[in-house]
PDB file of C-alpha atoms and ligand atoms in Angstrom:
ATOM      1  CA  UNK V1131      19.015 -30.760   5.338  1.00  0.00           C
ATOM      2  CA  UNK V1132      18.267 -34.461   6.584  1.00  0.00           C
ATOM      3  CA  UNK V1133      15.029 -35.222   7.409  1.00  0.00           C
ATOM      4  CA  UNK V1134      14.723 -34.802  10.989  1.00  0.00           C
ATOM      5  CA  UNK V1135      16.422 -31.186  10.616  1.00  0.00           C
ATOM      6  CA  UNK V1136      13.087 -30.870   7.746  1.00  0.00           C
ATOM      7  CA  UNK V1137      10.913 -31.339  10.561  1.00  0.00           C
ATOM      8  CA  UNK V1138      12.252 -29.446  13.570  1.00  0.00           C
ATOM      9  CA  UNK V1139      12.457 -26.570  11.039  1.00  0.00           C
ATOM     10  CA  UNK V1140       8.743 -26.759   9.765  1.00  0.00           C
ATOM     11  CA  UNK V1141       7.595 -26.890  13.606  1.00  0.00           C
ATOM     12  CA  UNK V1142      10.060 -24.053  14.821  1.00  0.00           C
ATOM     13  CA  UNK V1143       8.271 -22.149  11.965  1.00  0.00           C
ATOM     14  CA  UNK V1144       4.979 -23.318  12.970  1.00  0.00           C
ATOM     15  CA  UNK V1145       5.404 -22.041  16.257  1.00  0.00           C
ATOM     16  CA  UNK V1146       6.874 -18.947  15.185  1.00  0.00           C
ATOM     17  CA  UNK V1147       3.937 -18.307  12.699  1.00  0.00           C
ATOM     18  CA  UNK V1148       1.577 -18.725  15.631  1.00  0.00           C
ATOM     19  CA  UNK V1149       3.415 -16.536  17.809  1.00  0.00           C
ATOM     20  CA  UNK V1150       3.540 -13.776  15.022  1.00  0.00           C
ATOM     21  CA  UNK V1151      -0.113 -13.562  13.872  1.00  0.00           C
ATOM     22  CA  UNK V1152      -1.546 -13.448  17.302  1.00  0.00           C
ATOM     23  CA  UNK V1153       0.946 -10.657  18.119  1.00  0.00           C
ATOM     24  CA  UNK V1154       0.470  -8.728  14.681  1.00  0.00           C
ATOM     25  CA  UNK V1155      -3.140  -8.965  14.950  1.00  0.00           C
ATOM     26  CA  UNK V1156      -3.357  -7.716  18.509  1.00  0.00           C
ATOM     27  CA  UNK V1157      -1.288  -4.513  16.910  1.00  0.00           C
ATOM     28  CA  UNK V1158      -2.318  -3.804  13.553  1.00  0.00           C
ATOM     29  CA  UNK V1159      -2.171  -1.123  12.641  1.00  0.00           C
ATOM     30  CA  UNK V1160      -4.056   0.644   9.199  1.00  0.00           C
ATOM     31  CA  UNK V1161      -3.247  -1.575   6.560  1.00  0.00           C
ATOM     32  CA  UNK V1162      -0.496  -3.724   7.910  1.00  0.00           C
ATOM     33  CA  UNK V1163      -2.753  -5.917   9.901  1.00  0.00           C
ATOM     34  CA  UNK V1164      -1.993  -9.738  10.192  1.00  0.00           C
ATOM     35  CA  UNK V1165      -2.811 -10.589   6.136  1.00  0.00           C
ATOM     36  CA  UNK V1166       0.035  -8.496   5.057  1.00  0.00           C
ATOM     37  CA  UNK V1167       2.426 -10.985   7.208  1.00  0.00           C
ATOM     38  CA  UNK V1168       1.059 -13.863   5.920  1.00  0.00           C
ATOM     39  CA  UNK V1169       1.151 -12.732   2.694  1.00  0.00           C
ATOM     40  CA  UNK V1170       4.929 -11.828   3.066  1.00  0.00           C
ATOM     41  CA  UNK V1171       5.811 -15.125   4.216  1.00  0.00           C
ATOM     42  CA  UNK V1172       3.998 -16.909   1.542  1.00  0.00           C
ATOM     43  CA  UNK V1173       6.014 -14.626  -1.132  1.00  0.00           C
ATOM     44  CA  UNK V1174       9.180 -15.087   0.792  1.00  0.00           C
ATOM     45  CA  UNK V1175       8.741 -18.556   0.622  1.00  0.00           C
ATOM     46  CA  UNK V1176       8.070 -18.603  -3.070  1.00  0.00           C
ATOM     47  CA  UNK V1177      11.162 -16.519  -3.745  1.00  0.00           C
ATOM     48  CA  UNK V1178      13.501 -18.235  -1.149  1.00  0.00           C
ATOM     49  CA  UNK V1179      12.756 -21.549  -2.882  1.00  0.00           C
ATOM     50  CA  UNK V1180      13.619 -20.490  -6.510  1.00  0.00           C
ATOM     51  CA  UNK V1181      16.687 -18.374  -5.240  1.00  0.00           C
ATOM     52  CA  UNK V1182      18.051 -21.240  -2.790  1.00  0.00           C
ATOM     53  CA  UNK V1183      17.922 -19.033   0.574  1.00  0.00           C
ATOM     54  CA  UNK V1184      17.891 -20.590   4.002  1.00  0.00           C
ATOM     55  CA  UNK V1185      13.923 -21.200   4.184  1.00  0.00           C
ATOM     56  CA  UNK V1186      14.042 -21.249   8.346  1.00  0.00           C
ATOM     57  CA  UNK V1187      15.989 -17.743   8.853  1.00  0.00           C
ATOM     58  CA  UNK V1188      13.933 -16.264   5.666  1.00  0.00           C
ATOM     59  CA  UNK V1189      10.747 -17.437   7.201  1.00  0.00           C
ATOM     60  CA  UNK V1190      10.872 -16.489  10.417  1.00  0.00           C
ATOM     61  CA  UNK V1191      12.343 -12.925   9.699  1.00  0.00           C
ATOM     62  CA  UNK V1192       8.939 -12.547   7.197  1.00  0.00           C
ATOM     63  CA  UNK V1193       6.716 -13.516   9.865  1.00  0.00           C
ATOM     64  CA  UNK V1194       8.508 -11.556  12.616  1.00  0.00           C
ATOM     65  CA  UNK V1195       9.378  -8.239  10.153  1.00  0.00           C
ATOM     66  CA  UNK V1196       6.414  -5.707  11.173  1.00  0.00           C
ATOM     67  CA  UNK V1197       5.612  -6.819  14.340  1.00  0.00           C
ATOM     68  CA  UNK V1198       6.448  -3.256  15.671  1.00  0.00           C
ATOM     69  CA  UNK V1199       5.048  -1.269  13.365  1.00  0.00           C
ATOM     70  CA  UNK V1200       2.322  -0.161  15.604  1.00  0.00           C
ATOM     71  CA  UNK V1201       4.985   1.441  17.791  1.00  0.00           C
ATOM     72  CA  UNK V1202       7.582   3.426  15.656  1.00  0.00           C
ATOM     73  CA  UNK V1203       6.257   4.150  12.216  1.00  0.00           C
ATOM     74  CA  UNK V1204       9.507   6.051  11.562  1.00  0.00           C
ATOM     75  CA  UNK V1205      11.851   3.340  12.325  1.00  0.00           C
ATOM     76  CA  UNK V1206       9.624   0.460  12.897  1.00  0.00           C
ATOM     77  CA  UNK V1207      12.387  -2.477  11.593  1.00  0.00           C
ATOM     78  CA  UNK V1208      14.466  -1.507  14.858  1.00  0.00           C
ATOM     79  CA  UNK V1209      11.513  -1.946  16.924  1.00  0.00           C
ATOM     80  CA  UNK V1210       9.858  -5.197  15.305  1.00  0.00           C
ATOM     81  CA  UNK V1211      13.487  -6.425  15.739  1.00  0.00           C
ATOM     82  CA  UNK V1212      13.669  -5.967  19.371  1.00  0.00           C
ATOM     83  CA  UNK V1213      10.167  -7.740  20.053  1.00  0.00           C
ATOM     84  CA  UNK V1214      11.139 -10.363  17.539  1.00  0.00           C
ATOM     85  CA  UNK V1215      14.437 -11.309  19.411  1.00  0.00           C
ATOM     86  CA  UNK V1216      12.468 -11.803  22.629  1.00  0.00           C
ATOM     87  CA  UNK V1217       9.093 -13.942  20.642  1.00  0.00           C
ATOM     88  CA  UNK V1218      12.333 -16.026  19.380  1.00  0.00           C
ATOM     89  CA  UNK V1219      14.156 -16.347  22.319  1.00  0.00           C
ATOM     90  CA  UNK V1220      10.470 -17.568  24.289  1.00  0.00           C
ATOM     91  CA  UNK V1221      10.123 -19.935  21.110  1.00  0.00           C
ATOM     92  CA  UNK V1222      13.483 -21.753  21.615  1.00  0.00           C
ATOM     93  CA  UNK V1223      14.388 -20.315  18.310  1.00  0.00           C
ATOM     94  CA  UNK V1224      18.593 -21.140  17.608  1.00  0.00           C
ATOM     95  CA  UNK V1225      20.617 -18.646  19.204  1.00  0.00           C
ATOM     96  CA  UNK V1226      22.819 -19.130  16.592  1.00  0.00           C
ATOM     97  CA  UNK V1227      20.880 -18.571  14.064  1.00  0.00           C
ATOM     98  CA  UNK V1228      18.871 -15.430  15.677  1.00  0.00           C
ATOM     99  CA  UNK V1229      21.399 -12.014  14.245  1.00  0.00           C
ATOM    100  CA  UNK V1230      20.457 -13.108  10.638  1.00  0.00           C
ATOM    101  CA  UNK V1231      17.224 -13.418  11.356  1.00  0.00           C
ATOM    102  CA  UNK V1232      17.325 -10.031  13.100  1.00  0.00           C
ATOM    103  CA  UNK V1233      20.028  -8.374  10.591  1.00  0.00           C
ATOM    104  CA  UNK V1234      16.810  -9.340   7.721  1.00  0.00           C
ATOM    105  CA  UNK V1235      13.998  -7.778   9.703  1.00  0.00           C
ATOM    106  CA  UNK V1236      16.117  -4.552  10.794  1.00  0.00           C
ATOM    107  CA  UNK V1237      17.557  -3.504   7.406  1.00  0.00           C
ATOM    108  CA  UNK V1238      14.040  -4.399   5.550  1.00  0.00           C
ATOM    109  CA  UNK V1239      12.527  -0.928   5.830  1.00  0.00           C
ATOM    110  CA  UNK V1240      11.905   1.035   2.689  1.00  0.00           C
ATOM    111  CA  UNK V1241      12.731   4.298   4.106  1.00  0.00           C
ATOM    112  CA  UNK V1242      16.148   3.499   5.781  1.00  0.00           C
ATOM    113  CA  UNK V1243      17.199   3.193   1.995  1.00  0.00           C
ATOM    114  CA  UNK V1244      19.678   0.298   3.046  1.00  0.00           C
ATOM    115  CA  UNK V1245      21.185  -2.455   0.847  1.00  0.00           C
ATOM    116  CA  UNK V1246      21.079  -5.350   2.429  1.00  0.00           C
ATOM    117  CA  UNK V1247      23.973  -8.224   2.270  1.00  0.00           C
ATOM    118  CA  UNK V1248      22.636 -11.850   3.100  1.00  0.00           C
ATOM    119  CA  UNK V1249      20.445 -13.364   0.585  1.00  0.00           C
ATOM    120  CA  UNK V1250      17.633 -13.710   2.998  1.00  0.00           C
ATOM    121  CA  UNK V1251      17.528 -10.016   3.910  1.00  0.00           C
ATOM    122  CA  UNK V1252      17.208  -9.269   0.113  1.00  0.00           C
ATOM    123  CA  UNK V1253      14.819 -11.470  -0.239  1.00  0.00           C
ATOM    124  CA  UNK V1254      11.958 -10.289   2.858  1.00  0.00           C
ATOM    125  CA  UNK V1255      12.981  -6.683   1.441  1.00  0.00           C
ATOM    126  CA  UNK V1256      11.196  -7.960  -2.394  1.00  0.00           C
ATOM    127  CA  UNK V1257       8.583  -9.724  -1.023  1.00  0.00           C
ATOM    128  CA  UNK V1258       7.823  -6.770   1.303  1.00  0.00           C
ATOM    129  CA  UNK V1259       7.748  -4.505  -1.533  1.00  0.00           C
ATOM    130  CA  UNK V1260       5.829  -7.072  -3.990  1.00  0.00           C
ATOM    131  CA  UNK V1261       3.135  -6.977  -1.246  1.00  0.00           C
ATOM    132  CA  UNK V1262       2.209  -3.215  -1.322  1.00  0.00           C
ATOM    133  CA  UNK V1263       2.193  -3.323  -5.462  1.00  0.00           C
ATOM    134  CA  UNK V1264      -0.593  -4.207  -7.535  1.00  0.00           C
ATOM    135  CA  UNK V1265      -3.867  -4.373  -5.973  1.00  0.00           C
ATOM    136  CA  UNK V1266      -3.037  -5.217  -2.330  1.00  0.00           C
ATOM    137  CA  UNK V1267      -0.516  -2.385  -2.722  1.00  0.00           C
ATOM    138  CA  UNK V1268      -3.762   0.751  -3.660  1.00  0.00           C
ATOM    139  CA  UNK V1269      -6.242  -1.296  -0.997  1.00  0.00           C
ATOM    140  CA  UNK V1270      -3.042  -1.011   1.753  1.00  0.00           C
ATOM    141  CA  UNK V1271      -2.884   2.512   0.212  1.00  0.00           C
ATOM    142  CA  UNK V1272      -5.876   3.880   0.332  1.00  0.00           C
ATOM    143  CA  UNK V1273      -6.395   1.878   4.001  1.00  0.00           C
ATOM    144  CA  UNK V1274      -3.886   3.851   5.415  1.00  0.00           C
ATOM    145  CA  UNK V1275      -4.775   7.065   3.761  1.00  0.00           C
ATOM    146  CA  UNK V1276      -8.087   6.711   5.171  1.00  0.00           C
ATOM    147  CA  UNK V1277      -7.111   6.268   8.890  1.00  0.00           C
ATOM    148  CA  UNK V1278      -4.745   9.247   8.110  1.00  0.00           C
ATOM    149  CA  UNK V1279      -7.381  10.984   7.191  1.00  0.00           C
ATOM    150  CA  UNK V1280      -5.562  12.177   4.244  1.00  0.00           C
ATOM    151  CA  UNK V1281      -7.649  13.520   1.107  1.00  0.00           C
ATOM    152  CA  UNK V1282      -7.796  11.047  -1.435  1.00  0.00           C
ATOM    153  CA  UNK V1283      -6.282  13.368  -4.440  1.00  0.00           C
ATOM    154  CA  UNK V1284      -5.040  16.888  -5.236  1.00  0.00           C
ATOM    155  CA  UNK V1285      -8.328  18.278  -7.149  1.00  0.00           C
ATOM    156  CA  UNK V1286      -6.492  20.876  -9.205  1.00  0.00           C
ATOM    157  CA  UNK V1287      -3.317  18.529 -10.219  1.00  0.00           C
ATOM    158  CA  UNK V1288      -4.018  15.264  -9.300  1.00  0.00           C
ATOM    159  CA  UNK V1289      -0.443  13.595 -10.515  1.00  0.00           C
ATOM    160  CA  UNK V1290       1.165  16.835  -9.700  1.00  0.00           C
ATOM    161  CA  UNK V1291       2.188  17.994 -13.136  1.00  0.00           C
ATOM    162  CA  UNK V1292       3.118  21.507 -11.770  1.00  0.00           C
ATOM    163  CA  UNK V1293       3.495  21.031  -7.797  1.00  0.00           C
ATOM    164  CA  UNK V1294       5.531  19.336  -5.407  1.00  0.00           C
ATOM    165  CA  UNK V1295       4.421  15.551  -4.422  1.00  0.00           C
ATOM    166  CA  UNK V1296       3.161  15.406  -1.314  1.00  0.00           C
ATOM    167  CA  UNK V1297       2.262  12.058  -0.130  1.00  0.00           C
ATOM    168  CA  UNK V1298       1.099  13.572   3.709  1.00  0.00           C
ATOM    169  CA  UNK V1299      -1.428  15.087   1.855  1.00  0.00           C
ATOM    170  CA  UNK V1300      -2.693  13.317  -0.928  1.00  0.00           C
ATOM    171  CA  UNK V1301      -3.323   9.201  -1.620  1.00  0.00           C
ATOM    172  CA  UNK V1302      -2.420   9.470  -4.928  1.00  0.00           C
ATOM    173  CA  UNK V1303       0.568  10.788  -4.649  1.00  0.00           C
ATOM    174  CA  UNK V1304       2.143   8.161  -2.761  1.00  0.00           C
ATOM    175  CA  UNK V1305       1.765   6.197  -6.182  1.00  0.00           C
ATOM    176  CA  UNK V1306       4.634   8.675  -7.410  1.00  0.00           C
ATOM    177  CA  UNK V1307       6.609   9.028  -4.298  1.00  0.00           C
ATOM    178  CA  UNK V1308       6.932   5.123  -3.506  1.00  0.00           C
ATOM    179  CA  UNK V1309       4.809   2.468  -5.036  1.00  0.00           C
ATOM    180  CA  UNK V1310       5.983   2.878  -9.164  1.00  0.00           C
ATOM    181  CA  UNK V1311       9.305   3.205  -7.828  1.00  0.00           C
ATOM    182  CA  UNK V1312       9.480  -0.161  -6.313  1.00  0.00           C
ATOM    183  CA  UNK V1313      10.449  -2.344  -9.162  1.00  0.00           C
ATOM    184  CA  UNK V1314      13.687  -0.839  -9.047  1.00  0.00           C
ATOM    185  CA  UNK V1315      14.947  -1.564  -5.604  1.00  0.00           C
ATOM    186  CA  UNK V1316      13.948  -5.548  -6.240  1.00  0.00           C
ATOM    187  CA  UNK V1317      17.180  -7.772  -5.483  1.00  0.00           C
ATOM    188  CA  UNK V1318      16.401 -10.936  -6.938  1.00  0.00           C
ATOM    189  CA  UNK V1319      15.251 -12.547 -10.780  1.00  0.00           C
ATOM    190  CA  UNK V1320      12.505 -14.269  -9.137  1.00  0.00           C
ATOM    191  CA  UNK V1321      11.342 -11.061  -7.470  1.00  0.00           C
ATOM    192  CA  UNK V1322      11.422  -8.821 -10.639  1.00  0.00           C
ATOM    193  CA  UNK V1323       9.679 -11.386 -12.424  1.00  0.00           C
ATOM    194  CA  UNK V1324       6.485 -11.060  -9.722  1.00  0.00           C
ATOM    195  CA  UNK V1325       6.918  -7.483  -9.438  1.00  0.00           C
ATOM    196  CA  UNK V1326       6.370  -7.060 -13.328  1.00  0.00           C
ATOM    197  CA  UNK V1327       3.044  -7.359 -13.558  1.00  0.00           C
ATOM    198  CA  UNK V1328       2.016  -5.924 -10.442  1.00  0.00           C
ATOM    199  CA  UNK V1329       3.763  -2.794 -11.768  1.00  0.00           C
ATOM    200  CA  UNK V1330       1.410  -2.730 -15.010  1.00  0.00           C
ATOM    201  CA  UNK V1331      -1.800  -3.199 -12.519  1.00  0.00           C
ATOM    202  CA  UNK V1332      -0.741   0.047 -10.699  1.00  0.00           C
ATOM    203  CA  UNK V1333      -0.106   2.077 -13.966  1.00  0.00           C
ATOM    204  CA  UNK V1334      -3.388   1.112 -15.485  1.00  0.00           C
ATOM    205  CA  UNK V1335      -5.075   1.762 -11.977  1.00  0.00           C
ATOM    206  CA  UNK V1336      -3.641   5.299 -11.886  1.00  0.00           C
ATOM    207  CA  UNK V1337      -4.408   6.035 -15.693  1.00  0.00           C
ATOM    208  CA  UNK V1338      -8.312   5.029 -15.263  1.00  0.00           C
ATOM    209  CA  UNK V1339      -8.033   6.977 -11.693  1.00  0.00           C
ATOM    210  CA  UNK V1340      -7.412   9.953 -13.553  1.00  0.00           C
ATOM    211  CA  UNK V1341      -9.530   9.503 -16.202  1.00  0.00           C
ATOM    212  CA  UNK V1342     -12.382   9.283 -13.681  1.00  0.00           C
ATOM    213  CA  UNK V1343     -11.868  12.498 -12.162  1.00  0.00           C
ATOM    214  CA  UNK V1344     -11.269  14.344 -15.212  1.00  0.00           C
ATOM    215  CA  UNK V1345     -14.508  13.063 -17.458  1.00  0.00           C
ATOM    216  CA  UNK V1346     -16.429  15.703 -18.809  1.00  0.00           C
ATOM    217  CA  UNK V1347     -19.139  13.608 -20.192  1.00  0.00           C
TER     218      UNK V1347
HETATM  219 FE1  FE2 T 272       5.879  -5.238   5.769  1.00  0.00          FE
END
């Protein structure tokens, strides 16, 4: 990219980023409030770099992915992608550029089970899932749990050794139903190397968890 290209990218993105947040933040909503999308961007960026992705259509798809979460928590990527095509097309974003931005954001969610094909799609779907592992991932947990009002843990089997998981029900068992699977679904080296550790943070989080509840003395 020549230089000039450098900078009408970093103030597209700037505007974009501004555009984003003040949207996000207007409609958080229990967990996924305007942190996690700066956080996102801030991985995506790490990971595009390393893995040689297109840094504006990356960026711009992190910062634009959960902007309608608020609306349709079942298939929220559809929605945040209609809203983001119309932020985009009020920033002067390239119209040429726009379906791979939207293509990244619409195929990102988790639950749609989808494998994406551009590199920058992979990449928002890792640092998406990076995000909610580790610690941010049990204080985005237990956030959402919370305005869910869902009880924090099955008293009588609280990892579910002899029942069903039931994550609609119990905090903790969204640790079994999503968050330790995670590592799995990452696309890229750079990604699985971040993820790593993250992973070991849960496990150790969920082991002392359980140990707390259980102590007899
Ligand atoms: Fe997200």
């Amino acid at each position: 990219m020549t230089g000039e290209k450098t900078e009408n990218a970093a103030l597209l993105i700037d505007r974009v980023r501004k555009a984003a947040l003040e949207y996000v933040q207007q409609h958080s909503y229990a967990g996924h409030d305007q942190t996690h999308t700066i956080r996102v961007h801030r991985l995506s960026r790490i990971i595009g770099k390393k893995e040689k992705a297109d840094l504006l259509i990356l960026e711009v798809a992190a910062l634009l992915h959960d902007v309608g979460r608020s609306y349709d928590q079942l298939n929220h990527a559809e929605k945040s992608a209609e809203i983001a095509e119309g932020l985009l097309r009020e920033c002067d974003f390239p119209l040429d550029r726009l379906p791979q931005v939207l293509y990244a954001i619409r195929i990102h969610q988790f639950s749609r089970g989808v494998k994406p094909d551009t590199l920058e799609a992979k990449i928002l779907q890792d640092a998406d899932r990076i995000d909610i592992s580790g610690a941010i991932g049990v204080g985005m947990t237990f956030a959402y749990g919370g305005a869910k009002n869902i009880e924090m843990y099955n008293k009588d089997d609280p990892l579910a050794r002899d029942r069903e998981l039931d994550d609609t029900k119990y905090v903790l068992d969204h640790f079994q139903t999503k968050l330790l699977k995670l590592p799995k679904t990452i696309h890229t080296k750079t990604g699985r190397q971040l993820i790593r550790k993250r992973w070991r943070y849960l496990r150790s989080f969920m082991s002392q968890f359980v140990r707390e509840i259980t102590a007899t003395n």
